[in-house]
Amino acid sequence: QLQSEIEQREKAETVIREQAALLNITKDAILVCDLDYRIMFWNNGAEQLYGWTDKEVIGQDIPSLFRSQKNGPLAEARKHLLENGGWKGEIQYVNKAGAAIIVESRWAFVRDPEGNPKSVLITDSDVTEKKKLEAQFLRAQRMQSVGTLAGGIAHDLNNVLAPIMLSVELLKKRLTDPQGQRMLSTLQTSASRGAGIIKQILSF
């Protein structure tokens, strides 16, 4: 019986080592916390993403480690976890170097054989660059929309100014008095300025 117990324990330890090795291969940050959110496990992915080694973080609570406000997204995540048994969302953390990192985080309870929560499993994926690209894409879309709008307005104004310019040229031939010529010159100058502004808008 003793031999059997030893073999079972050795098999269980082998499984644990294999699982730990698999968790350390993944690029995602994987951490396990107790129910007070003190870190119990910290894989290589977490070390690469956040900069701290497991020796530096084991026993620390997540809000203190990441310098996050306790009433911010972490509080919402914990509340949702307690009410629903899981949570998924985005959180902005500050890493060891002081840089802001946006992660897509997934939280779930690890339960004992009776189904009671005994710890929290957290998996974080770095989406910082993805968010930057999305923001750049949205800015480009906005600029494209502004350009399309400006181009449409410019063409409409051109259609308004074209007959005015043509009319000024015709009236200059008919009106020969000095006052009339001065008024037409002023009108022509203003229309030319307007055309120049439209040209700038089209270039933009």
PDB file of C-alpha atoms in Angstrom:
ATOM      1  CA  GLN A   1       0.000   0.000   0.000  1.00  0.00           C
ATOM      2  CA  LEU A   2       2.862   2.377   0.853  1.00  0.00           C
ATOM      3  CA  GLN A   3       4.481   1.623  -2.505  1.00  0.00           C
ATOM      4  CA  SER A   4       1.186   2.378  -4.250  1.00  0.00           C
ATOM      5  CA  GLU A   5       0.839   5.735  -2.462  1.00  0.00           C
ATOM      6  CA  ILE A   6       4.410   6.669  -3.408  1.00  0.00           C
ATOM      7  CA  GLU A   7       3.740   5.819  -7.068  1.00  0.00           C
ATOM      8  CA  GLN A   8       0.529   7.854  -7.087  1.00  0.00           C
ATOM      9  CA  ARG A   9       2.289  10.829  -5.530  1.00  0.00           C
ATOM     10  CA  GLU A  10       5.116  10.580  -8.070  1.00  0.00           C
ATOM     11  CA  LYS A  11       2.576  10.468 -10.918  1.00  0.00           C
ATOM     12  CA  ALA A  12       0.768  13.515  -9.525  1.00  0.00           C
ATOM     13  CA  GLU A  13       4.050  15.423  -9.187  1.00  0.00           C
ATOM     14  CA  THR A  14       4.956  14.502 -12.777  1.00  0.00           C
ATOM     15  CA  VAL A  15       1.594  15.825 -14.018  1.00  0.00           C
ATOM     16  CA  ILE A  16       2.084  19.057 -12.059  1.00  0.00           C
ATOM     17  CA  ARG A  17       5.576  19.540 -13.504  1.00  0.00           C
ATOM     18  CA  GLU A  18       4.281  18.906 -17.031  1.00  0.00           C
ATOM     19  CA  GLN A  19       1.422  21.365 -16.557  1.00  0.00           C
ATOM     20  CA  ALA A  20       3.776  24.001 -15.144  1.00  0.00           C
ATOM     21  CA  ALA A  21       6.094  23.518 -18.134  1.00  0.00           C
ATOM     22  CA  LEU A  22       3.194  24.036 -20.531  1.00  0.00           C
ATOM     23  CA  LEU A  23       2.116  27.184 -18.690  1.00  0.00           C
ATOM     24  CA  ASN A  24       5.649  28.558 -18.987  1.00  0.00           C
ATOM     25  CA  ILE A  25       5.800  27.921 -22.742  1.00  0.00           C
ATOM     26  CA  THR A  26       2.830  30.155 -23.568  1.00  0.00           C
ATOM     27  CA  LYS A  27       3.451  33.830 -24.332  1.00  0.00           C
ATOM     28  CA  ASP A  28       0.384  34.854 -22.340  1.00  0.00           C
ATOM     29  CA  ALA A  29       0.836  35.973 -18.761  1.00  0.00           C
ATOM     30  CA  ILE A  30      -0.708  33.367 -16.457  1.00  0.00           C
ATOM     31  CA  LEU A  31      -1.000  33.949 -12.742  1.00  0.00           C
ATOM     32  CA  VAL A  32      -2.874  32.313  -9.898  1.00  0.00           C
ATOM     33  CA  CYS A  33      -4.004  34.264  -6.826  1.00  0.00           C
ATOM     34  CA  ASP A  34      -5.635  33.297  -3.580  1.00  0.00           C
ATOM     35  CA  LEU A  35      -9.059  34.707  -2.754  1.00  0.00           C
ATOM     36  CA  ASP A  36      -7.417  37.833  -1.324  1.00  0.00           C
ATOM     37  CA  TYR A  37      -5.715  38.351  -4.709  1.00  0.00           C
ATOM     38  CA  ARG A  38      -2.239  37.583  -3.405  1.00  0.00           C
ATOM     39  CA  ILE A  39      -0.153  36.029  -6.160  1.00  0.00           C
ATOM     40  CA  MET A  40       0.635  32.318  -5.771  1.00  0.00           C
ATOM     41  CA  PHE A  41       1.859  31.450  -9.285  1.00  0.00           C
ATOM     42  CA  TRP A  42       3.547  33.616 -11.933  1.00  0.00           C
ATOM     43  CA  ASN A  43       4.645  32.083 -15.249  1.00  0.00           C
ATOM     44  CA  ASN A  44       7.431  33.077 -17.649  1.00  0.00           C
ATOM     45  CA  GLY A  45       4.920  34.882 -19.860  1.00  0.00           C
ATOM     46  CA  ALA A  46       3.978  37.140 -16.936  1.00  0.00           C
ATOM     47  CA  GLU A  47       7.652  37.839 -16.273  1.00  0.00           C
ATOM     48  CA  GLN A  48       8.225  38.774 -19.921  1.00  0.00           C
ATOM     49  CA  LEU A  49       5.119  40.969 -20.078  1.00  0.00           C
ATOM     50  CA  TYR A  50       5.377  42.762 -16.749  1.00  0.00           C
ATOM     51  CA  GLY A  51       9.093  42.647 -15.954  1.00  0.00           C
ATOM     52  CA  TRP A  52       8.960  41.136 -12.446  1.00  0.00           C
ATOM     53  CA  THR A  53      10.266  37.664 -11.645  1.00  0.00           C
ATOM     54  CA  ASP A  54       8.129  35.208  -9.722  1.00  0.00           C
ATOM     55  CA  LYS A  55      10.370  35.691  -6.657  1.00  0.00           C
ATOM     56  CA  GLU A  56       9.558  39.413  -6.692  1.00  0.00           C
ATOM     57  CA  VAL A  57       5.779  39.026  -6.894  1.00  0.00           C
ATOM     58  CA  ILE A  58       4.800  35.869  -5.005  1.00  0.00           C
ATOM     59  CA  GLY A  59       2.757  36.939  -1.984  1.00  0.00           C
ATOM     60  CA  GLN A  60       2.011  40.446  -3.294  1.00  0.00           C
ATOM     61  CA  ASP A  61      -1.558  41.531  -4.005  1.00  0.00           C
ATOM     62  CA  ILE A  62      -2.418  42.556  -7.570  1.00  0.00           C
ATOM     63  CA  PRO A  63      -3.611  46.158  -6.933  1.00  0.00           C
ATOM     64  CA  SER A  64      -0.431  47.037  -5.056  1.00  0.00           C
ATOM     65  CA  LEU A  65       1.815  45.399  -7.630  1.00  0.00           C
ATOM     66  CA  PHE A  66       0.276  47.156 -10.593  1.00  0.00           C
ATOM     67  CA  ARG A  67      -0.314  50.472  -8.778  1.00  0.00           C
ATOM     68  CA  SER A  68      -3.968  50.297  -9.813  1.00  0.00           C
ATOM     69  CA  GLN A  69      -6.799  52.117  -8.098  1.00  0.00           C
ATOM     70  CA  LYS A  70      -8.757  49.690  -5.943  1.00  0.00           C
ATOM     71  CA  ASN A  71     -12.038  51.224  -7.074  1.00  0.00           C
ATOM     72  CA  GLY A  72     -11.106  51.041 -10.763  1.00  0.00           C
ATOM     73  CA  PRO A  73     -11.336  48.196 -13.310  1.00  0.00           C
ATOM     74  CA  LEU A  74      -9.860  45.675 -10.866  1.00  0.00           C
ATOM     75  CA  ALA A  75     -12.701  46.258  -8.426  1.00  0.00           C
ATOM     76  CA  GLU A  76     -15.187  45.799 -11.248  1.00  0.00           C
ATOM     77  CA  ALA A  77     -13.429  42.587 -12.322  1.00  0.00           C
ATOM     78  CA  ARG A  78     -13.518  41.157  -8.797  1.00  0.00           C
ATOM     79  CA  LYS A  79     -17.185  42.089  -8.365  1.00  0.00           C
ATOM     80  CA  HIS A  80     -18.115  40.467 -11.675  1.00  0.00           C
ATOM     81  CA  LEU A  81     -16.055  37.375 -10.803  1.00  0.00           C
ATOM     82  CA  LEU A  82     -17.874  36.923  -7.485  1.00  0.00           C
ATOM     83  CA  GLU A  83     -21.289  37.391  -9.083  1.00  0.00           C
ATOM     84  CA  ASN A  84     -20.750  35.332 -12.232  1.00  0.00           C
ATOM     85  CA  GLY A  85     -17.797  33.044 -11.601  1.00  0.00           C
ATOM     86  CA  GLY A  86     -15.777  34.616 -14.419  1.00  0.00           C
ATOM     87  CA  TRP A  87     -14.807  37.893 -16.053  1.00  0.00           C
ATOM     88  CA  LYS A  88     -13.248  39.059 -19.314  1.00  0.00           C
ATOM     89  CA  GLY A  89     -12.230  42.593 -20.209  1.00  0.00           C
ATOM     90  CA  GLU A  90      -9.432  45.075 -20.750  1.00  0.00           C
ATOM     91  CA  ILE A  91      -7.268  46.552 -17.999  1.00  0.00           C
ATOM     92  CA  GLN A  92      -4.436  49.060 -18.181  1.00  0.00           C
ATOM     93  CA  TYR A  93      -1.534  48.134 -15.928  1.00  0.00           C
ATOM     94  CA  VAL A  94       1.838  49.757 -15.236  1.00  0.00           C
ATOM     95  CA  ASN A  95       4.773  47.367 -15.592  1.00  0.00           C
ATOM     96  CA  LYS A  96       8.028  47.279 -13.641  1.00  0.00           C
ATOM     97  CA  ALA A  97       9.632  49.794 -16.011  1.00  0.00           C
ATOM     98  CA  GLY A  98       6.758  52.241 -15.436  1.00  0.00           C
ATOM     99  CA  ALA A  99       5.240  51.800 -18.900  1.00  0.00           C
ATOM    100  CA  ALA A 100       1.479  51.543 -19.390  1.00  0.00           C
ATOM    101  CA  ILE A 101       0.316  48.218 -20.804  1.00  0.00           C
ATOM    102  CA  ILE A 102      -3.172  47.336 -21.991  1.00  0.00           C
ATOM    103  CA  VAL A 103      -4.087  43.677 -21.509  1.00  0.00           C
ATOM    104  CA  GLU A 104      -7.068  41.580 -22.416  1.00  0.00           C
ATOM    105  CA  SER A 105      -7.635  39.763 -19.134  1.00  0.00           C
ATOM    106  CA  ARG A 106      -9.648  36.628 -18.375  1.00  0.00           C
ATOM    107  CA  TRP A 107     -10.465  35.688 -14.794  1.00  0.00           C
ATOM    108  CA  ALA A 108     -11.937  32.414 -13.519  1.00  0.00           C
ATOM    109  CA  PHE A 109     -12.237  30.587 -10.219  1.00  0.00           C
ATOM    110  CA  VAL A 110     -10.258  27.433  -9.575  1.00  0.00           C
ATOM    111  CA  ARG A 111     -12.569  25.224  -7.518  1.00  0.00           C
ATOM    112  CA  ASP A 112     -12.015  22.377  -5.069  1.00  0.00           C
ATOM    113  CA  PRO A 113     -13.711  18.950  -5.512  1.00  0.00           C
ATOM    114  CA  GLU A 114     -16.788  20.276  -3.673  1.00  0.00           C
ATOM    115  CA  GLY A 115     -17.114  23.155  -6.149  1.00  0.00           C
ATOM    116  CA  ASN A 116     -16.013  25.910  -3.776  1.00  0.00           C
ATOM    117  CA  PRO A 117     -13.626  28.612  -5.063  1.00  0.00           C
ATOM    118  CA  LYS A 118     -10.110  28.124  -3.741  1.00  0.00           C
ATOM    119  CA  SER A 119      -8.099  30.456  -6.006  1.00  0.00           C
ATOM    120  CA  VAL A 120      -8.316  32.716  -9.057  1.00  0.00           C
ATOM    121  CA  LEU A 121      -6.756  31.919 -12.428  1.00  0.00           C
ATOM    122  CA  ILE A 122      -5.891  35.002 -14.497  1.00  0.00           C
ATOM    123  CA  THR A 123      -4.708  34.968 -18.113  1.00  0.00           C
ATOM    124  CA  ASP A 124      -3.484  38.251 -19.634  1.00  0.00           C
ATOM    125  CA  SER A 125      -2.767  38.913 -23.320  1.00  0.00           C
ATOM    126  CA  ASP A 126      -0.886  42.052 -24.343  1.00  0.00           C
ATOM    127  CA  VAL A 127      -3.046  44.148 -26.700  1.00  0.00           C
ATOM    128  CA  THR A 128      -1.127  47.427 -26.343  1.00  0.00           C
ATOM    129  CA  GLU A 129       0.143  47.519 -29.947  1.00  0.00           C
ATOM    130  CA  LYS A 130      -3.224  46.329 -31.244  1.00  0.00           C
ATOM    131  CA  LYS A 131      -4.927  49.249 -29.488  1.00  0.00           C
ATOM    132  CA  LYS A 132      -2.387  51.708 -30.913  1.00  0.00           C
ATOM    133  CA  LEU A 133      -3.013  50.400 -34.444  1.00  0.00           C
ATOM    134  CA  GLU A 134      -6.778  50.602 -33.913  1.00  0.00           C
ATOM    135  CA  ALA A 135      -6.443  54.222 -32.750  1.00  0.00           C
ATOM    136  CA  GLN A 136      -4.293  55.079 -35.786  1.00  0.00           C
ATOM    137  CA  PHE A 137      -6.814  53.421 -38.086  1.00  0.00           C
ATOM    138  CA  LEU A 138      -9.685  55.392 -36.522  1.00  0.00           C
ATOM    139  CA  ARG A 139      -7.727  58.645 -36.910  1.00  0.00           C
ATOM    140  CA  ALA A 140      -7.059  57.806 -40.551  1.00  0.00           C
ATOM    141  CA  GLN A 141     -10.757  57.086 -41.081  1.00  0.00           C
ATOM    142  CA  ARG A 142     -11.699  60.431 -39.512  1.00  0.00           C
ATOM    143  CA  MET A 143      -9.183  62.275 -41.677  1.00  0.00           C
ATOM    144  CA  GLN A 144     -10.534  60.510 -44.754  1.00  0.00           C
ATOM    145  CA  SER A 145     -14.073  61.537 -43.815  1.00  0.00           C
ATOM    146  CA  VAL A 146     -12.978  65.148 -43.281  1.00  0.00           C
ATOM    147  CA  GLY A 147     -11.183  65.100 -46.635  1.00  0.00           C
ATOM    148  CA  THR A 148     -14.248  63.731 -48.414  1.00  0.00           C
ATOM    149  CA  LEU A 149     -16.465  66.362 -46.789  1.00  0.00           C
ATOM    150  CA  ALA A 150     -14.026  69.177 -47.577  1.00  0.00           C
ATOM    151  CA  GLY A 151     -13.727  68.012 -51.184  1.00  0.00           C
ATOM    152  CA  GLY A 152     -17.503  67.965 -51.602  1.00  0.00           C
ATOM    153  CA  ILE A 153     -17.878  71.444 -50.128  1.00  0.00           C
ATOM    154  CA  ALA A 154     -15.041  72.771 -52.292  1.00  0.00           C
ATOM    155  CA  HIS A 155     -16.609  71.449 -55.487  1.00  0.00           C
ATOM    156  CA  ASP A 156     -19.989  72.933 -54.516  1.00  0.00           C
ATOM    157  CA  LEU A 157     -18.371  76.330 -53.869  1.00  0.00           C
ATOM    158  CA  ASN A 158     -16.586  76.133 -57.193  1.00  0.00           C
ATOM    159  CA  ASN A 159     -19.957  75.651 -58.855  1.00  0.00           C
ATOM    160  CA  VAL A 160     -21.223  78.762 -57.022  1.00  0.00           C
ATOM    161  CA  LEU A 161     -18.197  80.944 -57.873  1.00  0.00           C
ATOM    162  CA  ALA A 162     -17.846  79.946 -61.530  1.00  0.00           C
ATOM    163  CA  PRO A 163     -20.959  81.816 -62.750  1.00  0.00           C
ATOM    164  CA  ILE A 164     -20.045  84.822 -60.557  1.00  0.00           C
ATOM    165  CA  MET A 165     -16.603  85.074 -62.180  1.00  0.00           C
ATOM    166  CA  LEU A 166     -18.130  84.705 -65.637  1.00  0.00           C
ATOM    167  CA  SER A 167     -20.750  87.364 -64.886  1.00  0.00           C
ATOM    168  CA  VAL A 168     -18.075  89.812 -63.688  1.00  0.00           C
ATOM    169  CA  GLU A 169     -16.185  89.456 -66.978  1.00  0.00           C
ATOM    170  CA  LEU A 170     -19.355  90.110 -68.987  1.00  0.00           C
ATOM    171  CA  LEU A 171     -20.390  93.083 -66.837  1.00  0.00           C
ATOM    172  CA  LYS A 172     -16.953  94.696 -67.183  1.00  0.00           C
ATOM    173  CA  LYS A 173     -17.576  94.969 -70.927  1.00  0.00           C
ATOM    174  CA  ARG A 174     -21.002  96.556 -70.414  1.00  0.00           C
ATOM    175  CA  LEU A 175     -20.350  98.870 -67.482  1.00  0.00           C
ATOM    176  CA  THR A 176     -17.930 101.579 -68.504  1.00  0.00           C
ATOM    177  CA  ASP A 177     -18.334 104.098 -65.667  1.00  0.00           C
ATOM    178  CA  PRO A 178     -15.443 104.227 -63.131  1.00  0.00           C
ATOM    179  CA  GLN A 179     -17.619 103.452 -60.062  1.00  0.00           C
ATOM    180  CA  GLY A 180     -19.089 100.383 -61.714  1.00  0.00           C
ATOM    181  CA  GLN A 181     -15.653  99.199 -62.766  1.00  0.00           C
ATOM    182  CA  ARG A 182     -14.341  99.614 -59.193  1.00  0.00           C
ATOM    183  CA  MET A 183     -17.267  97.571 -57.776  1.00  0.00           C
ATOM    184  CA  LEU A 184     -16.704  94.837 -60.337  1.00  0.00           C
ATOM    185  CA  SER A 185     -12.968  94.780 -59.580  1.00  0.00           C
ATOM    186  CA  THR A 186     -13.723  94.371 -55.863  1.00  0.00           C
ATOM    187  CA  LEU A 187     -16.173  91.585 -56.653  1.00  0.00           C
ATOM    188  CA  GLN A 188     -13.640  89.882 -58.922  1.00  0.00           C
ATOM    189  CA  THR A 189     -10.888  90.123 -56.275  1.00  0.00           C
ATOM    190  CA  SER A 190     -13.146  88.604 -53.602  1.00  0.00           C
ATOM    191  CA  ALA A 191     -14.221  85.788 -55.916  1.00  0.00           C
ATOM    192  CA  SER A 192     -10.577  85.090 -56.813  1.00  0.00           C
ATOM    193  CA  ARG A 193      -9.689  84.873 -53.111  1.00  0.00           C
ATOM    194  CA  GLY A 194     -12.558  82.483 -52.609  1.00  0.00           C
ATOM    195  CA  ALA A 195     -11.297  80.346 -55.489  1.00  0.00           C
ATOM    196  CA  GLY A 196      -7.821  80.333 -53.905  1.00  0.00           C
ATOM    197  CA  ILE A 197      -9.245  79.148 -50.575  1.00  0.00           C
ATOM    198  CA  ILE A 198     -11.145  76.392 -52.353  1.00  0.00           C
ATOM    199  CA  LYS A 199      -7.912  75.308 -54.077  1.00  0.00           C
ATOM    200  CA  GLN A 200      -6.235  75.069 -50.638  1.00  0.00           C
ATOM    201  CA  ILE A 201      -9.115  72.972 -49.313  1.00  0.00           C
ATOM    202  CA  LEU A 202      -8.831  70.608 -52.283  1.00  0.00           C
ATOM    203  CA  SER A 203      -5.083  70.292 -51.720  1.00  0.00           C
ATOM    204  CA  PHE A 204      -5.755  69.481 -48.063  1.00  0.00           C
TER     205      PHE A 204
END
